[in-house]
Amino acid sequence: MTHPDRPQRDGAGHDDHAWPYPGASRAPSRQGSARPGAAPTVPSPYAPVDAGYPGRAPAPPAPAAETPAPRAEPGRDRYLDLLRAVALVRVVLFHLFGWAWLTILFPSMGVMFALAGSLIARSLARPAGSVIRGRLRRLLPPMWAFSLVVVPVMFALSWKPVREEGLWWFVRLGSYLFPLGSPPYPEESGFDGGWLELSWADQAAGPLWYIRAYLWFVLASPLLLKAFRRLPWVTLLAPIGLTAVIGTGLVTVPGTFGEGLVDFAVFASCWILGFAHNDGLLKEVPRYLVVSSAAIVMGFGLWWASGHLTEEGWNLDEIPLAQATWSLGFCAILLVYAPSWRKLPGRLAGWDSLVTLANNRAVTIYLWHNVLFIAAAHLVDQLWSVPWFGDTFGTYMERSYEVLVLIAIWPLIGLAILAFGWVEDVAARRRPSLWPNGAGRTRRT
């Protein structure tokens, strides 16, 4: 089993997890201004988005003989929920098996940032200050609960950062409360061969890069959204240019700020693509043009990766420009074909409760899964101590070790949901629930 270290750019831990916000992503309707001298007309309330982008002519009103399609009822967009659940599962698989091709098959972090961008663009119809406060309220308490468990264990295992780093450490420790920067942790902690191996702190803190990146995006979203609605295509593609400068080593920004800036640049286009999805801009571009352009961008990403392979091979998490371009093209295709599902169709309906649970506990799953891998591995190790069983099946267990850990991790994630998931409800000002898989709602309906 592999326990990858915190990735330098996107990485095994770049996951994760856009947070579950109620409501579907739906383009707001805006009306264009009438021509001078023209008779005033009453625009259709179902007209497509147009006036948000300067120079774009408003769509003509629908003929009177046509009956406009009814508005979609408010609620969650289950297609977006399904994508988020798949992204979380892919993160777990990558952190366990370390298969580089998974970063190509499904770029989870780009997908999750794109979904989060779509949702926050919808929310910014309200005052920006209240939206930012609401996002921080949902984001930070689950991280505080995680830190309240992990940081004391670091100290209990003889971490003495003041002696090693000086008083500046106290400022960095604040990143466990408000993660504008990278939180500190000991490079080695625990005991070799013990329940907490020497690299456990590194693995535990690995996913926190995503919390930092998400926080940066939330704080920047009001300005990014204004820029996008003024110059949509320039704003969408500018982060790719920034990644080409600071993510390739052409210009190096030192320190943890530089790491955060690269992460921001790599995934900013995906976040802004979420704006385009929410505002309906993707629907105004012919699908063949979106798909062909996305294929070109993705092809460039693979070409760039082929010439910049790392020790991990085709792991796009370690190749910023390849990650940025592949994720952007991949997400564009997912969103341009996005249906608006109020419920999962066909055979997917059988996964409804798990998709709901994953979305309602996305932060908890993301934060805790790396630590739980350590516990799952130790549980599997105990099988060799079982009389007769270990001697008889030891060879088979060695061959299927990672699969056994994968089986063990899900019950442990379930326990983490029961123990810490309720914090997400409190943060969202909902009634706490131990297992919010939507089953009660289904019975009521």
GROMACS .gro file of C-alpha atoms in nm, residues 31-436:
model
  406
   31GLN     CA    1  -3.300   4.103  -1.962
   32GLY     CA    2  -3.125   4.317  -2.220
   33SER     CA    3  -3.196   4.683  -2.275
   34ALA     CA    4  -3.439   4.792  -2.547
   35ARG     CA    5  -3.318   4.971  -2.863
   36PRO     CA    6  -3.374   5.347  -2.867
   37GLY     CA    7  -3.703   5.428  -3.025
   38ALA     CA    8  -3.830   5.075  -3.023
   39ALA     CA    9  -4.159   4.985  -2.865
   40PRO     CA   10  -4.111   4.839  -2.521
   41THR     CA   11  -4.152   4.466  -2.499
   42VAL     CA   12  -4.193   4.238  -2.205
   43PRO     CA   13  -3.906   3.988  -2.207
   44SER     CA   14  -3.980   3.624  -2.145
   45PRO     CA   15  -3.894   3.520  -1.791
   46TYR     CA   16  -3.732   3.213  -1.945
   47ALA     CA   17  -3.497   3.398  -2.177
   48PRO     CA   18  -3.140   3.271  -2.181
   49VAL     CA   19  -2.860   3.460  -2.013
   50ASP     CA   20  -2.729   3.738  -2.235
   51ALA     CA   21  -2.689   4.082  -2.085
   52GLY     CA   22  -2.419   3.979  -1.844
   53TYR     CA   23  -2.155   3.991  -2.119
   54PRO     CA   24  -2.100   4.324  -2.296
   55GLY     CA   25  -2.163   4.334  -2.666
   56ARG     CA   26  -2.383   4.029  -2.675
   57ALA     CA   27  -2.722   4.086  -2.833
   58PRO     CA   28  -3.023   3.974  -2.631
   59ALA     CA   29  -3.207   3.669  -2.758
   60PRO     CA   30  -3.535   3.745  -2.939
   61PRO     CA   31  -3.853   3.672  -2.747
   62ALA     CA   32  -4.015   3.335  -2.809
   63PRO     CA   33  -4.306   3.329  -3.056
   64ALA     CA   34  -4.643   3.369  -2.894
   65ALA     CA   35  -4.756   3.031  -3.019
   66GLU     CA   36  -4.483   2.856  -2.822
   67THR     CA   37  -4.532   2.775  -2.459
   68PRO     CA   38  -4.214   2.836  -2.257
   69ALA     CA   39  -4.076   2.541  -2.069
   70PRO     CA   40  -4.155   2.553  -1.700
   71ARG     CA   41  -3.882   2.654  -1.463
   72ALA     CA   42  -3.694   2.377  -1.292
   73GLU     CA   43  -3.799   2.336  -0.935
   74PRO     CA   44  -3.542   2.450  -0.681
   75GLY     CA   45  -3.331   2.177  -0.529
   76ARG     CA   46  -3.000   2.001  -0.561
   77ASP     CA   47  -2.859   1.921  -0.903
   78ARG     CA   48  -2.799   1.549  -0.871
   79TYR     CA   49  -2.562   1.542  -1.168
   80LEU     CA   50  -2.326   1.774  -0.982
   81ASP     CA   51  -2.372   1.567  -0.667
   82LEU     CA   52  -2.281   1.252  -0.860
   83LEU     CA   53  -1.964   1.413  -0.998
   84ARG     CA   54  -1.860   1.518  -0.648
   85ALA     CA   55  -1.914   1.169  -0.510
   86VAL     CA   56  -1.711   1.013  -0.793
   87ALA     CA   57  -1.434   1.265  -0.732
   88LEU     CA   58  -1.415   1.168  -0.364
   89VAL     CA   59  -1.397   0.798  -0.443
   90ARG     CA   60  -1.123   0.862  -0.698
   91VAL     CA   61  -0.926   1.054  -0.435
   92VAL     CA   62  -0.946   0.763  -0.193
   93LEU     CA   63  -0.837   0.515  -0.462
   94PHE     CA   64  -0.544   0.731  -0.568
   95HIS     CA   65  -0.417   0.780  -0.216
   96LEU     CA   66  -0.424   0.408  -0.157
   97PHE     CA   67  -0.295   0.263  -0.482
   98GLY     CA   68  -0.098   0.560  -0.616
   99TRP     CA   69  -0.194   0.480  -0.976
  100ALA     CA   70  -0.080   0.780  -1.181
  101TRP     CA   71  -0.328   0.707  -1.460
  102LEU     CA   72  -0.613   0.791  -1.224
  103THR     CA   73  -0.516   1.160  -1.248
  104ILE     CA   74  -0.583   1.136  -1.621
  105LEU     CA   75  -0.892   0.916  -1.603
  106PHE     CA   76  -1.072   1.156  -1.369
  107PRO     CA   77  -0.903   1.480  -1.250
  108SER     CA   78  -1.089   1.497  -0.921
  109MET     CA   79  -0.952   1.826  -0.796
  110GLY     CA   80  -1.032   2.016  -1.112
  111VAL     CA   81  -1.383   1.872  -1.110
  112MET     CA   82  -1.441   1.966  -0.748
  113PHE     CA   83  -1.316   2.320  -0.795
  114ALA     CA   84  -1.536   2.362  -1.105
  115LEU     CA   85  -1.843   2.246  -0.912
  116ALA     CA   86  -1.762   2.478  -0.622
  117GLY     CA   87  -1.714   2.770  -0.862
  118SER     CA   88  -2.057   2.711  -1.016
  119LEU     CA   89  -2.223   2.704  -0.675
  120ILE     CA   90  -2.054   3.013  -0.538
  121ALA     CA   91  -2.133   3.208  -0.857
  122ARG     CA   92  -2.499   3.133  -0.798
  123SER     CA   93  -2.472   3.240  -0.435
  124LEU     CA   94  -2.307   3.571  -0.527
  125ALA     CA   95  -2.643   3.699  -0.643
  126ARG     CA   96  -2.658   3.788  -0.273
  127PRO     CA   97  -2.420   4.039  -0.105
  128ALA     CA   98  -2.064   3.913  -0.131
  129GLY     CA   99  -1.986   3.962   0.238
  130SER     CA  100  -2.264   3.732   0.353
  131VAL     CA  101  -2.171   3.468   0.095
  132ILE     CA  102  -1.806   3.465   0.206
  133ARG     CA  103  -1.904   3.445   0.572
  134GLY     CA  104  -2.137   3.156   0.496
  135ARG     CA  105  -1.869   2.965   0.306
  136LEU     CA  106  -1.613   3.018   0.582
  137ARG     CA  107  -1.866   2.907   0.840
  138ARG     CA  108  -1.915   2.580   0.652
  139LEU     CA  109  -1.546   2.528   0.579
  140LEU     CA  110  -1.361   2.607   0.901
  141PRO     CA  111  -1.538   2.421   1.187
  142PRO     CA  112  -1.481   2.075   1.032
  143MET     CA  113  -1.114   2.166   0.994
  144TRP     CA  114  -1.101   2.285   1.355
  145ALA     CA  115  -1.245   1.952   1.470
  146PHE     CA  116  -0.979   1.771   1.268
  147SER     CA  117  -0.703   1.993   1.407
  148LEU     CA  118  -0.829   1.951   1.762
  149VAL     CA  119  -0.753   1.580   1.734
  150VAL     CA  120  -0.441   1.577   1.518
  151VAL     CA  121  -0.235   1.866   1.659
  152PRO     CA  122  -0.242   1.750   2.025
  153VAL     CA  123  -0.124   1.406   1.910
  154MET     CA  124   0.170   1.572   1.734
  155PHE     CA  125   0.268   1.743   2.060
  156ALA     CA  126   0.212   1.425   2.260
  157LEU     CA  127   0.465   1.251   2.035
  158SER     CA  128   0.740   1.498   2.130
  159TRP     CA  129   0.697   1.763   1.863
  160LYS     CA  130   0.896   2.069   1.977
  161PRO     CA  131   0.852   2.325   1.699
  162VAL     CA  132   0.944   2.631   1.907
  163ARG     CA  133   1.292   2.493   1.961
  164GLU     CA  134   1.325   2.404   1.592
  165GLU     CA  135   1.157   2.698   1.419
  166GLY     CA  136   1.148   2.983   1.668
  167LEU     CA  137   0.862   3.217   1.746
  168TRP     CA  138   0.756   3.237   1.380
  169TRP     CA  139   0.605   2.895   1.436
  170PHE     CA  140   0.321   3.047   1.639
  171VAL     CA  141   0.212   3.249   1.335
  172ARG     CA  142   0.223   2.940   1.114
  173LEU     CA  143   0.026   2.743   1.372
  174GLY     CA  144  -0.259   2.984   1.304
  175SER     CA  145  -0.303   2.810   0.970
  176TYR     CA  146  -0.484   2.535   1.159
  177LEU     CA  147  -0.745   2.799   1.247
  178PHE     CA  148  -0.751   3.012   0.931
  179PRO     CA  149  -0.556   2.834   0.655
  180LEU     CA  150  -0.423   3.117   0.443
  181GLY     CA  151  -0.087   2.939   0.447
  182SER     CA  152   0.044   2.587   0.490
  183PRO     CA  153   0.009   2.452   0.847
  184PRO     CA  154   0.327   2.324   1.015
  185TYR     CA  155   0.378   1.964   1.115
  186PRO     CA  156   0.676   1.745   1.213
  187GLU     CA  157   0.849   1.565   0.930
  188GLU     CA  158   0.884   1.263   1.154
  189SER     CA  159   0.656   1.175   1.440
  190GLY     CA  160   0.552   0.858   1.612
  191PHE     CA  161   0.748   0.534   1.617
  192ASP     CA  162   0.888   0.318   1.342
  193GLY     CA  163   0.668   0.009   1.332
  194GLY     CA  164   0.419   0.153   1.580
  195TRP     CA  165   0.052   0.233   1.535
  196LEU     CA  166   0.151   0.581   1.420
  197GLU     CA  167   0.440   0.541   1.178
  198LEU     CA  168   0.701   0.813   1.138
  199SER     CA  169   0.531   0.979   0.840
  200TRP     CA  170   0.178   0.988   0.982
  201ALA     CA  171   0.178   1.365   1.046
  202ASP     CA  172   0.282   1.433   0.687
  203GLN     CA  173  -0.003   1.213   0.563
  204ALA     CA  174  -0.253   1.370   0.802
  205ALA     CA  175  -0.166   1.727   0.700
  206GLY     CA  176  -0.152   1.647   0.327
  207PRO     CA  177  -0.519   1.715   0.248
  208LEU     CA  178  -0.505   2.058   0.415
  209TRP     CA  179  -0.359   2.214   0.100
  210TYR     CA  180  -0.706   2.188  -0.050
  211ILE     CA  181  -0.864   2.377   0.239
  212ARG     CA  182  -0.613   2.656   0.180
  213ALA     CA  183  -0.680   2.665  -0.196
  214TYR     CA  184  -1.056   2.663  -0.143
  215LEU     CA  185  -1.026   2.951   0.104
  216TRP     CA  186  -0.824   3.155  -0.145
  217PHE     CA  187  -1.087   3.097  -0.414
  218VAL     CA  188  -1.373   3.193  -0.184
  219LEU     CA  189  -1.205   3.519  -0.085
  220ALA     CA  190  -1.120   3.602  -0.448
  221SER     CA  191  -1.454   3.501  -0.600
  222PRO     CA  192  -1.633   3.840  -0.589
  223LEU     CA  193  -1.351   4.002  -0.788
  224LEU     CA  194  -1.307   3.700  -1.015
  225LEU     CA  195  -1.678   3.696  -1.095
  226LYS     CA  196  -1.680   4.067  -1.182
  227ALA     CA  197  -1.378   4.019  -1.408
  228PHE     CA  198  -1.537   3.715  -1.569
  229ARG     CA  199  -1.862   3.894  -1.650
  230ARG     CA  200  -1.668   4.182  -1.805
  231LEU     CA  201  -1.406   3.978  -1.995
  232PRO     CA  202  -1.519   3.615  -1.977
  233TRP     CA  203  -1.272   3.441  -2.206
  234VAL     CA  204  -0.971   3.644  -2.094
  235THR     CA  205  -1.051   3.572  -1.729
  236LEU     CA  206  -1.108   3.203  -1.800
  237LEU     CA  207  -0.775   3.150  -1.978
  238ALA     CA  208  -0.551   3.391  -1.784
  239PRO     CA  209  -0.474   3.135  -1.506
  240ILE     CA  210  -0.337   2.896  -1.771
  241GLY     CA  211  -0.089   3.166  -1.871
  242LEU     CA  212  -0.001   3.226  -1.507
  243THR     CA  213   0.057   2.853  -1.459
  244ALA     CA  214   0.286   2.851  -1.762
  245VAL     CA  215   0.497   3.116  -1.590
  246ILE     CA  216   0.509   3.009  -1.225
  247GLY     CA  217   0.420   2.640  -1.255
  248THR     CA  218   0.695   2.547  -1.497
  249GLY     CA  219   0.990   2.702  -1.313
  250LEU     CA  220   1.018   2.996  -1.554
  251VAL     CA  221   0.955   3.221  -1.254
  252THR     CA  222   0.984   3.082  -0.903
  253VAL     CA  223   0.790   3.223  -0.609
  254PRO     CA  224   0.956   3.092  -0.292
  255GLY     CA  225   0.803   2.960   0.028
  256THR     CA  226   0.458   2.842   0.117
  257PHE     CA  227   0.308   3.148  -0.052
  258GLY     CA  228   0.458   3.028  -0.377
  259GLU     CA  229   0.308   2.682  -0.328
  260GLY     CA  230  -0.032   2.833  -0.262
  261LEU     CA  231  -0.004   3.063  -0.564
  262VAL     CA  232   0.076   2.771  -0.795
  263ASP     CA  233  -0.220   2.570  -0.661
  264PHE     CA  234  -0.440   2.876  -0.714
  265ALA     CA  235  -0.320   2.925  -1.072
  266VAL     CA  236  -0.353   2.555  -1.164
  267PHE     CA  237  -0.718   2.529  -1.065
  268ALA     CA  238  -0.842   2.887  -1.114
  269SER     CA  239  -0.959   2.817  -1.470
  270CYS     CA  240  -1.169   2.525  -1.343
  271TRP     CA  241  -1.320   2.749  -1.073
  272ILE     CA  242  -1.400   3.019  -1.331
  273LEU     CA  243  -1.539   2.754  -1.566
  274GLY     CA  244  -1.792   2.694  -1.291
  275PHE     CA  245  -1.894   3.060  -1.330
  276ALA     CA  246  -1.950   2.998  -1.702
  277HIS     CA  247  -2.166   2.696  -1.623
  278ASN     CA  248  -2.377   2.887  -1.374
  279ASP     CA  249  -2.423   3.188  -1.602
  280GLY     CA  250  -2.518   2.976  -1.902
  281LEU     CA  251  -2.221   3.088  -2.112
  282LEU     CA  252  -2.127   2.730  -2.202
  283LYS     CA  253  -2.476   2.672  -2.342
  284GLU     CA  254  -2.434   2.967  -2.581
  285VAL     CA  255  -2.130   2.810  -2.748
  286PRO     CA  256  -2.197   2.525  -2.994
  287ARG     CA  257  -2.116   2.194  -2.832
  288TYR     CA  258  -1.893   2.081  -3.115
  289LEU     CA  259  -1.682   2.393  -3.065
  290VAL     CA  260  -1.654   2.339  -2.689
  291VAL     CA  261  -1.563   1.972  -2.730
  292SER     CA  262  -1.310   2.030  -3.008
  293SER     CA  263  -1.145   2.317  -2.818
  294ALA     CA  264  -1.138   2.110  -2.500
  295ALA     CA  265  -0.979   1.820  -2.689
  296ILE     CA  266  -0.704   2.050  -2.818
  297VAL     CA  267  -0.636   2.185  -2.469
  298MET     CA  268  -0.633   1.834  -2.320
  299GLY     CA  269  -0.406   1.712  -2.599
  300PHE     CA  270  -0.162   1.991  -2.517
  301GLY     CA  271  -0.172   1.887  -2.151
  302LEU     CA  272  -0.078   1.529  -2.235
  303TRP     CA  273   0.193   1.645  -2.475
  304TRP     CA  274   0.342   1.870  -2.207
  305ALA     CA  275   0.325   1.592  -1.950
  306SER     CA  276   0.504   1.351  -2.184
  307GLY     CA  277   0.807   1.580  -2.183
  308HIS     CA  278   0.801   1.654  -1.810
  309LEU     CA  279   0.741   1.319  -1.645
  310THR     CA  280   0.848   1.291  -1.283
  311GLU     CA  281   0.948   0.990  -1.074
  312GLU     CA  282   0.576   0.916  -1.050
  313GLY     CA  283   0.541   0.901  -1.426
  314TRP     CA  284   0.214   1.036  -1.564
  315ASN     CA  285   0.094   1.175  -1.232
  316LEU     CA  286  -0.050   1.507  -1.347
  317ASP     CA  287  -0.062   1.623  -0.986
  318GLU     CA  288   0.313   1.678  -1.010
  319ILE     CA  289   0.304   1.854  -1.351
  320PRO     CA  290   0.118   2.185  -1.297
  321LEU     CA  291   0.070   2.300  -1.656
  322ALA     CA  292  -0.048   1.955  -1.765
  323GLN     CA  293  -0.285   1.940  -1.468
  324ALA     CA  294  -0.427   2.284  -1.543
  325THR     CA  295  -0.495   2.223  -1.913
  326TRP     CA  296  -0.617   1.863  -1.882
  327SER     CA  297  -0.852   1.953  -1.594
  328LEU     CA  298  -0.991   2.256  -1.778
  329GLY     CA  299  -1.073   2.059  -2.094
  330PHE     CA  300  -1.211   1.762  -1.899
  331CYS     CA  301  -1.439   1.982  -1.689
  332ALA     CA  302  -1.557   2.177  -1.992
  333ILE     CA  303  -1.681   1.856  -2.154
  334LEU     CA  304  -1.850   1.741  -1.832
  335LEU     CA  305  -2.031   2.073  -1.790
  336VAL     CA  306  -2.127   2.143  -2.151
  337TYR     CA  307  -2.316   1.812  -2.153
  338ALA     CA  308  -2.447   1.859  -1.800
  339PRO     CA  309  -2.808   1.752  -1.757
  340SER     CA  310  -3.011   1.902  -1.474
  341TRP     CA  311  -3.119   1.603  -1.269
  342ARG     CA  312  -3.352   1.647  -0.976
  343LYS     CA  313  -3.305   1.275  -0.908
  344LEU     CA  314  -3.061   1.016  -1.033
  345PRO     CA  315  -3.199   0.835  -1.340
  346GLY     CA  316  -3.221   0.464  -1.414
  347ARG     CA  317  -2.974   0.236  -1.245
  348LEU     CA  318  -2.796   0.532  -1.089
  349ALA     CA  319  -3.097   0.574  -0.861
  350GLY     CA  320  -2.974   0.277  -0.659
  351TRP     CA  321  -2.675   0.486  -0.553
  352ASP     CA  322  -2.885   0.781  -0.441
  353SER     CA  323  -2.836   0.736  -0.067
  354LEU     CA  324  -2.457   0.696  -0.095
  355VAL     CA  325  -2.429   0.997  -0.326
  356THR     CA  326  -2.633   1.200  -0.079
  357LEU     CA  327  -2.421   1.086   0.215
  358ALA     CA  328  -2.096   1.163   0.031
  359ASN     CA  329  -2.211   1.515  -0.052
  360ASN     CA  330  -2.338   1.587   0.298
  361ARG     CA  331  -2.011   1.464   0.451
  362ALA     CA  332  -1.762   1.559   0.179
  363VAL     CA  333  -1.540   1.766   0.410
  364THR     CA  334  -1.529   1.494   0.675
  365ILE     CA  335  -1.442   1.222   0.423
  366TYR     CA  336  -1.172   1.433   0.263
  367LEU     CA  337  -1.005   1.545   0.584
  368TRP     CA  338  -0.998   1.209   0.760
  369HIS     CA  339  -0.940   0.948   0.489
  370ASN     CA  340  -0.559   0.976   0.487
  371VAL     CA  341  -0.532   0.920   0.863
  372LEU     CA  342  -0.778   0.633   0.840
  373PHE     CA  343  -0.558   0.457   0.585
  374ILE     CA  344  -0.299   0.414   0.859
  375ALA     CA  345  -0.558   0.258   1.089
  376ALA     CA  346  -0.692   0.037   0.810
  377ALA     CA  347  -0.343  -0.093   0.733
  378HIS     CA  348  -0.285  -0.184   1.098
  379LEU     CA  349  -0.617  -0.366   1.114
  380VAL     CA  350  -0.523  -0.573   0.810
  381ASP     CA  351  -0.184  -0.644   0.966
  382GLN     CA  352  -0.359  -0.802   1.263
  383LEU     CA  353  -0.494  -1.077   1.037
  384TRP     CA  354  -0.152  -1.241   1.041
  385SER     CA  355  -0.183  -1.276   1.420
  386VAL     CA  356  -0.505  -1.476   1.400
  387PRO     CA  357  -0.426  -1.844   1.478
  388TRP     CA  358  -0.438  -2.073   1.174
  389PHE     CA  359  -0.581  -1.796   0.953
  390GLY     CA  360  -0.253  -1.609   0.914
  391ASP     CA  361  -0.051  -1.921   0.841
  392THR     CA  362  -0.305  -2.056   0.594
  393PHE     CA  363  -0.391  -1.743   0.401
  394GLY     CA  364  -0.079  -1.530   0.458
  395THR     CA  365   0.040  -1.559   0.099
  396TYR     CA  366  -0.298  -1.460  -0.042
  397MET     CA  367  -0.323  -1.167   0.196
  398GLU     CA  368   0.016  -1.039   0.086
  399ARG     CA  369  -0.094  -1.046  -0.276
  400SER     CA  370  -0.421  -0.867  -0.202
  401TYR     CA  371  -0.295  -0.640   0.078
  402GLU     CA  372  -0.406  -0.310  -0.076
  403VAL     CA  373  -0.745  -0.453  -0.167
  404LEU     CA  374  -0.793  -0.560   0.196
  405VAL     CA  375  -0.701  -0.209   0.310
  406LEU     CA  376  -0.953  -0.068   0.061
  407ILE     CA  377  -1.221  -0.293   0.212
  408ALA     CA  378  -1.125  -0.189   0.564
  409ILE     CA  379  -1.119   0.185   0.495
  410TRP     CA  380  -1.492   0.222   0.425
  411PRO     CA  381  -1.618   0.110   0.768
  412LEU     CA  382  -1.358   0.340   0.924
  413ILE     CA  383  -1.479   0.630   0.710
  414GLY     CA  384  -1.830   0.545   0.830
  415LEU     CA  385  -1.711   0.570   1.191
  416ALA     CA  386  -1.550   0.907   1.117
  417ILE     CA  387  -1.879   1.027   0.970
  418LEU     CA  388  -2.060   0.922   1.287
  419ALA     CA  389  -1.798   1.077   1.514
  420PHE     CA  390  -1.722   1.406   1.336
  421GLY     CA  391  -1.969   1.453   1.052
  422TRP     CA  392  -2.225   1.632   1.265
  423VAL     CA  393  -1.985   1.927   1.281
  424GLU     CA  394  -2.072   1.997   0.917
  425ASP     CA  395  -2.438   2.024   1.012
  426VAL     CA  396  -2.365   2.261   1.299
  427ALA     CA  397  -2.143   2.471   1.070
  428ALA     CA  398  -2.424   2.490   0.813
  429ARG     CA  399  -2.680   2.569   1.085
  430ARG     CA  400  -2.870   2.249   1.020
  431ARG     CA  401  -3.005   2.005   1.272
  432PRO     CA  402  -2.721   1.759   1.343
  433SER     CA  403  -2.762   1.418   1.184
  434LEU     CA  404  -2.544   1.112   1.230
  435TRP     CA  405  -2.607   0.954   0.890
  436PRO     CA  406  -2.756   1.206   0.642
   0.00000   0.00000   0.00000
